[in-house]
Amino acid sequence: MNSLTFKRHLIESFKSLKRNGWMTVAALSAVAVTLLLVGVLLSVLMNINKIASDIENDVQVRVLINRGTSKKQENTLRQNLAKLDEVKSIRYSSKKQELKDVIGSYGKEFKLFSGDDNPLNDVFVVKAKKPKQTVKVAKQAEKMKYVYTAKYGGASAKKLFKIVDNIRTWGIGISLLLLFVAVFLISNTIRITILSRKDEIGIMRLVGATNGFIRWPFILEGAWTGLFGAIVPIIIVDFGYVWLYRILSASLASTGYHLLTPGTFLIQIDLLLILIGIIIGALGSGLSMRRFLKI
Amino acid sequence: MIEFTHVYKKYDNTTAAADFTLQIKQGEFVYVVGPSGAGKSTFIKMMYHEERPTSGKIKINEFELDKIKNHEIPYLRRELGVVFQDFKLLPRMTVFENVAYALQVIGKKPAEIKERVEHVLALVGLVNKADSFPSELSGGEQQRISIARAIAKKPEIVIADEPTGNLDPGTAEGIMDILERINQQGTTIVMATHNSTIVNERKHRVIEIESGKIVRDQQEGGFSEHE
């Protein structure tokens, strides 16, 4: 196809959008509603996933060091821990620091245990490379010399991992289902607009137009429908998300968990909606007219 | 050059074409006459491959229609200018765009298209309707647009199914003038018609079809055998 013909197809597709009137409005509305659904659900799912990951990543092993262990011995232990393949980071927290945390969390009464009365242990806070390796790290750490015990949240951590796994699987499932619904809804609406133009396609063939010449304006029209249909959902999702982000991040602040920041995340969602719209619009259009082009 | 050799076209219970064998040379003007349902439209439609013969061979210029591949059909149709009985105008395109479409299809440049479309619209007397949509035109006007579209690309062969059917006698004469003029320039014209006045007054070869059979093929013939 030369540039002249492509320009002609481009102009033709725009004219057709305009002249199809209510058919175009119907197709645009169907695309807009579907993409809005996709946009909202995707934002929710991605944030649930983010928070689930935050929670999961929060799981760590607290390796309590035997009382009376010397600094040198503590260093040996740190080196041994660091040798484990699964270990990502090790942070030292003295018993003094630990008590400070307790006082911070539970109140000034615990100041009673300051100084030599401090019953707490020095601690290595160990993070695994992958959250699920936490259990393994804890078990290995427990066997090491100078270790009093290694805690990782036990059964509750295992339960958490399972929940997060479930959320992920369901999230992927729902996303796929949603994508399928979007494909179905958008391509069906476009198919109806093309069905109404079956005779037109027949005439084009009778005056000597090749299939490609007939098909391109329709494909472009489908793509425009997808693109323009994405505008309203993008506006709603963007403004809605920024608004909700402001409200929710204030209340989430105390928990230490965060929603995805609007900037890059919204650009990704916007691009995805545009892409889904254009691809499904063009494909739906191209595929629906295939049977009218068979001789 | 149009060549039919032992062409048969059968529908379930009827035979629309029985052993059609004929030749139309480049530059001829041929009327196809006969009562309604005789097989005139089938004859015409087989030429641009909308109907396919049940058996036999049809040759249109270099295209052998029994061997033609699907992707070659558009190229066959580009060599023909067809005036359809039901006009077959694109409803969402203006008059200008309808005529221009036939030229865009063959890759003409916009400037050339504009000049050519304006010329043929002037020929059929509808320049002032260039921006109208087909639904805003009368039957006769739509027919004239269909004729303008058929002749715009200067085809070697013009096939017209009842091109004067919906026109008043004055306009019909005008259309005939145009068809005869392009015939004089070397274009083959095959025209199915019910209009006895035209056939009797403007003598050309007449092919008469009755019940799916060619019953008469006469140079300078009249509308019926005895005229």
PDB file of N, CA and C in Angstrom, chain A residues 27 31-32 34-35 38 179 182-183 186-187 190 219-231 233-234 269-285:
ATOM      1  N   ALA A  27     -21.104   2.027  19.553  1.00  0.00           N
ATOM      2  CA  ALA A  27     -19.849   1.283  19.654  1.00  0.00           C
ATOM      3  C   ALA A  27     -18.913   1.953  20.668  1.00  0.00           C
ATOM      4  N   VAL A  31     -17.444   0.321  24.170  1.00  0.00           N
ATOM      5  CA  VAL A  31     -16.004   0.257  24.438  1.00  0.00           C
ATOM      6  C   VAL A  31     -15.700   0.991  25.744  1.00  0.00           C
ATOM      7  N   ALA A  32     -16.306   2.182  25.923  1.00  0.00           N
ATOM      8  CA  ALA A  32     -16.025   2.991  27.113  1.00  0.00           C
ATOM      9  C   ALA A  32     -16.429   2.251  28.390  1.00  0.00           C
ATOM     10  N   THR A  34     -16.869  -0.974  28.878  1.00  0.00           N
ATOM     11  CA  THR A  34     -16.025  -2.148  29.091  1.00  0.00           C
ATOM     12  C   THR A  34     -14.649  -1.752  29.611  1.00  0.00           C
ATOM     13  N   LEU A  35     -14.067  -0.745  28.981  1.00  0.00           N
ATOM     14  CA  LEU A  35     -12.717  -0.346  29.406  1.00  0.00           C
ATOM     15  C   LEU A  35     -12.724   0.275  30.803  1.00  0.00           C
ATOM     16  N   VAL A  38     -12.603  -2.606  33.063  1.00  0.00           N
ATOM     17  CA  VAL A  38     -11.240  -3.164  33.053  1.00  0.00           C
ATOM     18  C   VAL A  38     -10.317  -2.259  33.883  1.00  0.00           C
ATOM     19  N   LEU A 179     -10.528  -9.625  30.597  1.00  0.00           N
ATOM     20  CA  LEU A 179      -9.996  -9.389  29.265  1.00  0.00           C
ATOM     21  C   LEU A 179     -10.861 -10.096  28.230  1.00  0.00           C
ATOM     22  N   ALA A 182     -13.981  -8.204  27.815  1.00  0.00           N
ATOM     23  CA  ALA A 182     -13.722  -6.992  27.028  1.00  0.00           C
ATOM     24  C   ALA A 182     -13.636  -7.320  25.541  1.00  0.00           C
ATOM     25  N   VAL A 183     -12.885  -8.358  25.220  1.00  0.00           N
ATOM     26  CA  VAL A 183     -12.743  -8.770  23.820  1.00  0.00           C
ATOM     27  C   VAL A 183     -14.119  -9.081  23.243  1.00  0.00           C
ATOM     28  N   ILE A 186     -16.487  -5.746  23.063  1.00  0.00           N
ATOM     29  CA  ILE A 186     -16.063  -4.750  22.073  1.00  0.00           C
ATOM     30  C   ILE A 186     -16.177  -5.313  20.658  1.00  0.00           C
ATOM     31  N   SER A 187     -15.675  -6.541  20.461  1.00  0.00           N
ATOM     32  CA  SER A 187     -15.697  -7.053  19.081  1.00  0.00           C
ATOM     33  C   SER A 187     -17.126  -7.338  18.622  1.00  0.00           C
ATOM     34  N   ILE A 190     -18.702  -4.013  17.520  1.00  0.00           N
ATOM     35  CA  ILE A 190     -18.156  -3.615  16.226  1.00  0.00           C
ATOM     36  C   ILE A 190     -18.694  -4.525  15.130  1.00  0.00           C
ATOM     37  N   ILE A 219     -10.778  -1.465   9.420  1.00  0.00           N
ATOM     38  CA  ILE A 219      -9.844  -1.761  10.509  1.00  0.00           C
ATOM     39  C   ILE A 219      -9.464  -0.467  11.237  1.00  0.00           C
ATOM     40  N   LEU A 220      -9.171   0.578  10.450  1.00  0.00           N
ATOM     41  CA  LEU A 220      -8.808   1.859  11.064  1.00  0.00           C
ATOM     42  C   LEU A 220      -9.975   2.423  11.868  1.00  0.00           C
ATOM     43  N   GLU A 221     -11.177   2.266  11.324  1.00  0.00           N
ATOM     44  CA  GLU A 221     -12.361   2.755  12.034  1.00  0.00           C
ATOM     45  C   GLU A 221     -12.503   2.030  13.375  1.00  0.00           C
ATOM     46  N   GLY A 222     -12.259   0.723  13.360  1.00  0.00           N
ATOM     47  CA  GLY A 222     -12.306  -0.061  14.603  1.00  0.00           C
ATOM     48  C   GLY A 222     -11.269   0.430  15.598  1.00  0.00           C
ATOM     49  N   ALA A 223     -10.072   0.734  15.079  1.00  0.00           N
ATOM     50  CA  ALA A 223      -8.996   1.213  15.949  1.00  0.00           C
ATOM     51  C   ALA A 223      -9.358   2.566  16.562  1.00  0.00           C
ATOM     52  N   TRP A 224      -9.937   3.466  15.735  1.00  0.00           N
ATOM     53  CA  TRP A 224     -10.365   4.775  16.270  1.00  0.00           C
ATOM     54  C   TRP A 224     -11.417   4.582  17.353  1.00  0.00           C
ATOM     55  N   THR A 225     -12.366   3.680  17.083  1.00  0.00           N
ATOM     56  CA  THR A 225     -13.421   3.433  18.067  1.00  0.00           C
ATOM     57  C   THR A 225     -12.790   3.007  19.385  1.00  0.00           C
ATOM     58  N   GLY A 226     -11.794   2.124  19.308  1.00  0.00           N
ATOM     59  CA  GLY A 226     -11.105   1.659  20.511  1.00  0.00           C
ATOM     60  C   GLY A 226     -10.372   2.802  21.207  1.00  0.00           C
ATOM     61  N   LEU A 227      -9.692   3.621  20.408  1.00  0.00           N
ATOM     62  CA  LEU A 227      -8.902   4.725  20.974  1.00  0.00           C
ATOM     63  C   LEU A 227      -9.808   5.774  21.615  1.00  0.00           C
ATOM     64  N   PHE A 228     -10.814   6.231  20.864  1.00  0.00           N
ATOM     65  CA  PHE A 228     -11.708   7.267  21.399  1.00  0.00           C
ATOM     66  C   PHE A 228     -12.550   6.723  22.553  1.00  0.00           C
ATOM     67  N   GLY A 229     -12.871   5.430  22.458  1.00  0.00           N
ATOM     68  CA  GLY A 229     -13.653   4.808  23.532  1.00  0.00           C
ATOM     69  C   GLY A 229     -12.867   4.724  24.829  1.00  0.00           C
ATOM     70  N   ALA A 230     -11.535   4.810  24.745  1.00  0.00           N
ATOM     71  CA  ALA A 230     -10.703   4.694  25.948  1.00  0.00           C
ATOM     72  C   ALA A 230     -10.573   6.023  26.690  1.00  0.00           C
ATOM     73  N   ILE A 231     -10.933   7.128  26.019  1.00  0.00           N
ATOM     74  CA  ILE A 231     -10.685   8.442  26.620  1.00  0.00           C
ATOM     75  C   ILE A 231     -11.465   8.659  27.925  1.00  0.00           C
ATOM     76  N   PRO A 233     -13.002   6.410  30.007  1.00  0.00           N
ATOM     77  CA  PRO A 233     -12.539   5.566  31.106  1.00  0.00           C
ATOM     78  C   PRO A 233     -11.195   6.027  31.684  1.00  0.00           C
ATOM     79  N   ILE A 234     -10.297   6.512  30.824  1.00  0.00           N
ATOM     80  CA  ILE A 234      -8.994   6.972  31.323  1.00  0.00           C
ATOM     81  C   ILE A 234      -9.183   8.175  32.245  1.00  0.00           C
ATOM     82  N   ILE A 269      -1.634   2.057  33.360  1.00  0.00           N
ATOM     83  CA  ILE A 269      -3.046   1.681  33.182  1.00  0.00           C
ATOM     84  C   ILE A 269      -3.619   2.366  31.931  1.00  0.00           C
ATOM     85  N   ASP A 270      -3.305   3.670  31.777  1.00  0.00           N
ATOM     86  CA  ASP A 270      -3.819   4.428  30.626  1.00  0.00           C
ATOM     87  C   ASP A 270      -3.366   3.790  29.319  1.00  0.00           C
ATOM     88  N   LEU A 271      -2.061   3.506  29.255  1.00  0.00           N
ATOM     89  CA  LEU A 271      -1.522   2.921  28.031  1.00  0.00           C
ATOM     90  C   LEU A 271      -2.154   1.558  27.754  1.00  0.00           C
ATOM     91  N   LEU A 272      -2.350   0.799  28.830  1.00  0.00           N
ATOM     92  CA  LEU A 272      -2.945  -0.527  28.681  1.00  0.00           C
ATOM     93  C   LEU A 272      -4.371  -0.418  28.124  1.00  0.00           C
ATOM     94  N   LEU A 273      -5.149   0.544  28.672  1.00  0.00           N
ATOM     95  CA  LEU A 273      -6.530   0.722  28.200  1.00  0.00           C
ATOM     96  C   LEU A 273      -6.541   1.129  26.726  1.00  0.00           C
ATOM     97  N   ILE A 274      -5.649   2.052  26.370  1.00  0.00           N
ATOM     98  CA  ILE A 274      -5.575   2.490  24.969  1.00  0.00           C
ATOM     99  C   ILE A 274      -5.222   1.310  24.069  1.00  0.00           C
ATOM    100  N   LEU A 275      -4.228   0.544  24.531  1.00  0.00           N
ATOM    101  CA  LEU A 275      -3.756  -0.599  23.743  1.00  0.00           C
ATOM    102  C   LEU A 275      -4.863  -1.636  23.570  1.00  0.00           C
ATOM    103  N   ILE A 276      -5.538  -1.967  24.686  1.00  0.00           N
ATOM    104  CA  ILE A 276      -6.636  -2.946  24.600  1.00  0.00           C
ATOM    105  C   ILE A 276      -7.692  -2.430  23.626  1.00  0.00           C
ATOM    106  N   GLY A 277      -8.059  -1.143  23.774  1.00  0.00           N
ATOM    107  CA  GLY A 277      -9.080  -0.554  22.913  1.00  0.00           C
ATOM    108  C   GLY A 277      -8.712  -0.651  21.440  1.00  0.00           C
ATOM    109  N   ILE A 278      -7.513  -0.195  21.121  1.00  0.00           N
ATOM    110  CA  ILE A 278      -7.089  -0.159  19.711  1.00  0.00           C
ATOM    111  C   ILE A 278      -6.991  -1.565  19.133  1.00  0.00           C
ATOM    112  N   ILE A 279      -6.313  -2.456  19.874  1.00  0.00           N
ATOM    113  CA  ILE A 279      -6.092  -3.799  19.325  1.00  0.00           C
ATOM    114  C   ILE A 279      -7.412  -4.548  19.146  1.00  0.00           C
ATOM    115  N   ILE A 280      -8.252  -4.527  20.192  1.00  0.00           N
ATOM    116  CA  ILE A 280      -9.517  -5.261  20.074  1.00  0.00           C
ATOM    117  C   ILE A 280     -10.409  -4.613  19.029  1.00  0.00           C
ATOM    118  N   GLY A 281     -10.407  -3.271  18.974  1.00  0.00           N
ATOM    119  CA  GLY A 281     -11.232  -2.558  17.989  1.00  0.00           C
ATOM    120  C   GLY A 281     -10.831  -2.935  16.570  1.00  0.00           C
ATOM    121  N   ALA A 282      -9.530  -2.866  16.311  1.00  0.00           N
ATOM    122  CA  ALA A 282      -9.049  -3.155  14.953  1.00  0.00           C
ATOM    123  C   ALA A 282      -9.247  -4.629  14.609  1.00  0.00           C
ATOM    124  N   LEU A 283      -8.891  -5.502  15.560  1.00  0.00           N
ATOM    125  CA  LEU A 283      -9.028  -6.935  15.300  1.00  0.00           C
ATOM    126  C   LEU A 283     -10.488  -7.327  15.117  1.00  0.00           C
ATOM    127  N   GLY A 284     -11.336  -6.802  16.019  1.00  0.00           N
ATOM    128  CA  GLY A 284     -12.767  -7.122  15.960  1.00  0.00           C
ATOM    129  C   GLY A 284     -13.335  -6.728  14.613  1.00  0.00           C
ATOM    130  N   SER A 285     -12.915  -5.549  14.163  1.00  0.00           N
ATOM    131  CA  SER A 285     -13.391  -5.042  12.891  1.00  0.00           C
ATOM    132  C   SER A 285     -12.884  -5.917  11.737  1.00  0.00           C
TER     133      SER A 285
END
